[in-house]
Short mmCIF file of C-alpha atoms in Angstrom, two decimals:
data_model
loop_
_atom_site.label_atom_id
_atom_site.label_comp_id
_atom_site.label_asym_id
_atom_site.label_seq_id
_atom_site.Cartn_x
_atom_site.Cartn_y
_atom_site.Cartn_z
CA ALA A 205 45.31 147.40 125.62
CA PRO A 206 41.36 147.29 125.69
CA ASP A 207 40.94 148.97 122.41
CA SER A 208 40.21 147.54 118.97
CA ASN A 209 40.24 143.95 120.00
CA THR A 210 38.68 141.20 118.37
CA ASP A 211 36.61 140.25 121.13
CA ILE A 212 35.81 141.80 124.74
CA GLY A 213 37.95 144.84 125.61
CA ILE A 214 38.21 143.81 129.79
CA GLN A 215 36.73 140.85 131.28
CA VAL A 216 36.28 139.84 134.72
CA TRP A 217 35.68 136.18 134.64
CA THR A 218 33.92 133.49 137.14
CA ASN A 219 34.74 133.82 140.85
CA ALA A 220 37.04 136.65 140.37
CA ASP A 221 35.58 138.80 143.05
CA ASN A 222 36.20 142.13 144.63
CA ASN A 223 38.32 143.48 141.97
CA THR A 224 38.13 147.15 140.68
CA VAL A 225 38.34 147.97 136.91
CA ALA A 226 39.06 151.73 136.68
CA ASP A 227 40.30 154.54 134.66
CA ASN A 228 40.65 152.79 131.11
CA GLU A 229 39.71 153.38 127.55
CA ALA A 230 37.74 150.49 126.09
CA HIS A 231 36.81 151.53 122.56
CA TRP A 232 36.19 150.05 119.18
CA ASN A 233 36.26 146.39 120.42
CA THR A 234 34.10 143.59 118.44
CA ASN A 235 32.36 142.67 121.50
CA ASP A 236 31.40 144.27 124.90
CA GLY A 237 33.81 147.07 126.20
CA ILE A 238 33.41 145.63 129.98
CA TYR A 239 32.44 142.35 130.80
CA ILE A 240 31.85 141.16 134.27
CA SER A 241 30.73 137.46 134.66
CA GLY A 242 29.56 135.29 137.78
CA SER A 243 31.66 137.31 140.30
CA VAL A 244 30.83 139.38 143.20
CA GLY A 245 31.60 142.71 144.58
CA ASN A 246 33.34 144.24 141.65
CA SER A 247 33.76 147.74 141.18
CA VAL A 248 33.58 149.43 137.68
CA ARG A 249 34.44 153.08 137.72
CA ASP A 250 35.59 156.20 135.90
CA ASN A 251 36.26 154.32 132.44
CA ARG A 252 35.34 155.54 128.97
CA VAL A 253 33.65 152.89 127.13
CA HIS A 254 32.72 153.98 123.50
CA PHE A 255 32.08 152.49 120.01
CA ASN A 256 32.06 148.98 120.90
CA SER A 257 30.23 146.43 118.77
CA GLY A 258 28.53 145.01 121.64
CA ASN A 259 27.52 146.38 125.13
CA GLY A 260 29.27 149.10 126.76
CA ILE A 261 29.23 147.46 130.05
CA TYR A 262 27.79 143.93 130.62
CA PHE A 263 27.28 142.45 133.91
CA PHE A 264 26.29 138.61 133.17
CA SER A 265 24.97 135.63 135.19
CA GLY A 266 25.75 135.99 138.92
CA ALA A 267 27.71 139.30 138.39
CA ASN A 268 26.06 140.47 142.00
CA VAL A 269 26.72 143.26 144.59
CA GLY A 270 28.73 145.56 142.06
CA ARG A 271 29.13 149.13 141.69
CA VAL A 272 29.18 150.88 138.56
CA SER A 273 30.14 154.65 138.82
CA GLY A 274 31.44 157.59 136.97
CA ASN A 275 31.69 155.84 133.60
CA SER A 276 31.04 157.41 130.14
CA SER A 277 29.19 154.46 128.00
CA ARG A 278 28.61 156.03 124.65
CA ALA A 279 28.00 155.05 120.99
CA ASN A 280 28.11 151.33 121.59
CA SER A 281 26.06 149.05 118.92
CA LEU A 282 23.92 147.22 121.62
CA HIS A 283 23.29 148.80 125.19
CA GLY A 284 24.97 151.40 127.52
CA ILE A 285 24.84 148.56 130.33
CA ARG A 286 23.31 145.50 130.37
CA VAL A 287 22.48 143.43 133.48
CA PHE A 288 21.72 139.60 132.89
CA ALA A 289 20.56 137.54 135.75
CA SER A 290 22.65 139.58 138.33
CA SER A 291 21.24 141.24 141.47
CA ASN A 292 21.97 144.08 143.90
CA ASN A 293 24.22 146.28 141.83
CA ILE A 294 24.32 149.83 142.28
CA ILE A 295 24.66 152.04 138.89
CA VAL A 296 25.33 155.48 139.83
CA GLN A 297 26.58 158.90 138.29
CA ASN A 298 27.46 157.33 134.88
CA GLU A 299 26.57 158.41 131.50
CA PHE A 300 24.96 156.46 128.87
CA VAL A 301 24.51 158.27 125.84
CA ASN A 302 23.74 157.51 122.11
CA ASN A 303 23.95 153.60 122.56
CA THR A 304 22.11 152.25 119.43
CA ARG A 305 19.62 150.04 121.54
CA TYR A 306 18.68 150.69 125.05
CA GLN A 307 20.92 152.69 127.42
CA ILE A 308 20.02 150.25 130.35
CA TYR A 309 18.84 146.86 129.43
CA ILE A 310 17.93 144.35 132.41
CA ASP A 311 16.98 140.66 131.90
CA ALA A 312 16.55 137.18 133.31
CA LEU A 313 16.48 136.84 136.82
CA SER A 314 17.85 140.14 137.82
CA SER A 315 16.49 141.81 140.78
CA SER A 316 17.47 144.84 143.20
CA ASP A 317 19.45 146.59 141.03
CA THR A 318 19.34 150.29 141.19
CA ALA A 319 20.26 153.11 138.78
CA GLN A 320 20.30 156.43 139.98
CA LYS A 321 21.79 160.04 139.14
CA ASN A 322 22.90 159.01 135.81
CA ASN A 323 22.57 161.09 132.33
CA ILE A 324 20.73 159.19 130.02
CA GLN A 325 20.53 160.30 126.49
CA THR A 326 18.79 157.97 123.73
CA SER A 327 19.98 157.51 119.98
CA SER A 328 18.50 159.08 117.17
CA THR A 329 18.01 155.41 115.81
CA ASN A 330 15.72 154.41 118.69
CA PRO A 331 14.64 157.67 120.30
CA ASP A 332 12.57 155.86 123.02
CA SER A 333 14.99 153.17 124.02
CA GLY A 334 15.94 154.24 127.64
CA VAL A 335 15.28 151.27 129.84
CA TYR A 336 14.10 147.71 128.96
CA ASN A 337 13.34 145.76 131.77
CA ALA A 338 12.65 142.09 130.88
CA SER A 339 13.39 140.58 134.25
CA THR A 340 11.73 137.40 134.74
CA ALA A 341 11.90 137.74 138.75
CA VAL A 342 8.38 137.85 139.82
CA GLY A 343 7.16 141.03 141.60
CA VAL A 344 10.41 142.87 141.42
CA LYS A 345 10.76 146.52 141.22
CA PHE A 346 13.84 148.77 139.92
CA THR A 347 14.46 152.01 141.33
CA MET A 348 15.71 154.37 138.75
CA THR A 349 14.99 157.65 140.26
CA ARG A 350 16.81 160.87 140.21
CA ASN A 351 18.18 160.32 136.63
CA TRP A 352 18.73 162.92 133.94
CA TRP A 353 16.83 161.77 130.87
CA ASN A 354 17.75 164.60 128.59
CA SER A 355 14.14 165.93 129.14
CA THR A 356 11.62 167.30 131.79
CA ASP A 357 8.61 165.99 129.88
CA THR A 358 7.19 163.22 131.98
CA ASP A 359 5.40 161.85 128.79
CA ARG A 360 8.47 161.71 126.75
CA ILE A 361 10.48 160.09 129.86
CA GLU A 362 7.74 157.66 130.12
CA ARG A 363 7.82 156.50 126.56
CA MET A 364 11.47 155.53 127.03
CA MET A 365 10.55 152.83 129.52
CA TYR A 366 9.74 149.44 128.13
CA GLN A 367 8.65 146.93 130.58
CA ALA A 368 8.44 143.51 128.96
CA SER A 369 7.33 141.94 132.24
CA ASN A 370 6.12 143.11 135.75
CA GLY A 371 4.39 146.00 134.31
CA ASP A 372 5.13 149.44 136.28
CA SER A 373 8.27 147.68 137.81
CA VAL A 374 10.34 150.61 136.87
CA ILE A 375 10.29 153.60 139.38
CA TRP A 376 11.56 156.44 137.44
CA GLN A 377 10.10 159.20 139.31
CA PRO A 378 11.30 161.75 140.98
CA PHE A 379 13.94 162.67 138.11
CA ARG A 380 16.50 165.19 137.86
CA LEU A 381 15.72 168.51 135.98
CA GLY A 382 19.26 169.01 134.55
CA ALA A 383 22.43 167.06 133.91
CA VAL A 384 24.24 165.24 136.83
CA ASP A 385 27.77 165.87 137.73
CA THR A 386 29.24 162.45 136.95
CA ALA A 387 32.87 163.22 138.34
CA SER A 388 34.01 160.91 141.13
CA GLY A 389 32.73 162.53 144.61
CA ALA A 390 31.02 165.16 142.70
CA ASP A 391 27.65 164.33 144.62
CA THR A 392 29.07 163.33 148.13
CA ILE A 393 30.69 166.65 149.06
CA ALA A 394 28.48 168.85 151.52
CA PRO A 395 28.32 172.52 150.87
CA LYS A 396 30.18 174.87 152.79
CA ALA A 397 28.74 176.14 155.69
CA PRO A 398 28.32 180.04 155.71
CA ASP A 399 30.88 182.14 157.06
CA SER A 400 28.21 184.13 159.21
CA VAL A 401 24.61 184.24 159.89
CA THR A 402 22.74 187.30 160.93
CA ILE A 403 19.06 187.45 162.16
CA ALA A 404 17.25 190.54 161.59
CA ALA A 405 14.44 191.16 163.71
CA ALA A 406 11.04 191.42 162.03
CA ALA A 407 9.36 194.98 161.84
CA GLY A 408 5.85 195.60 163.60
CA GLY A 409 4.07 192.78 165.65
CA ASP A 410 2.69 192.98 169.15
CA SER A 411 4.69 194.89 171.80
#
């Protein structure tokens, strides 16, 4: 079981491509909750990853073209999700809440990773630690729009962005004005069409 292990809870190792890690509980491990390394096209979805001593979710060194969706990463001792030297990953409709250091941490030669429609809440220990960008890829920007930052105060949200390199490389506006529904498919269903439409003629005007 991926709980209370003396290392990583769930691990996908080098060249293990196109796997799905879904519907797991990975808690109280002495390292990361879920660790993906050196493999392409993996999906991490609908997992609960809480109280781990490392990162909640860690994409490491060549974990490229992955999708992280519908996960709850809470109260881990390091970061909610860390992306190290990994590119073209989509991080969407997750919650990263009360992780001790940063909620989203990107470093090394990572590029073209996007994080959108997530619920992000910093810990009381480090209240400004929303996003840390230390990517060493020159001139790269990261799209992190339409997230809920547990605030609508732009000054407050801006303080949550730490950009160690490539100044202003985290694009965080526009942002959500309320929490995201992170359930699978919640943001992909079109609203129901109206049963009927009535058009009333405006009164007055030229005859």
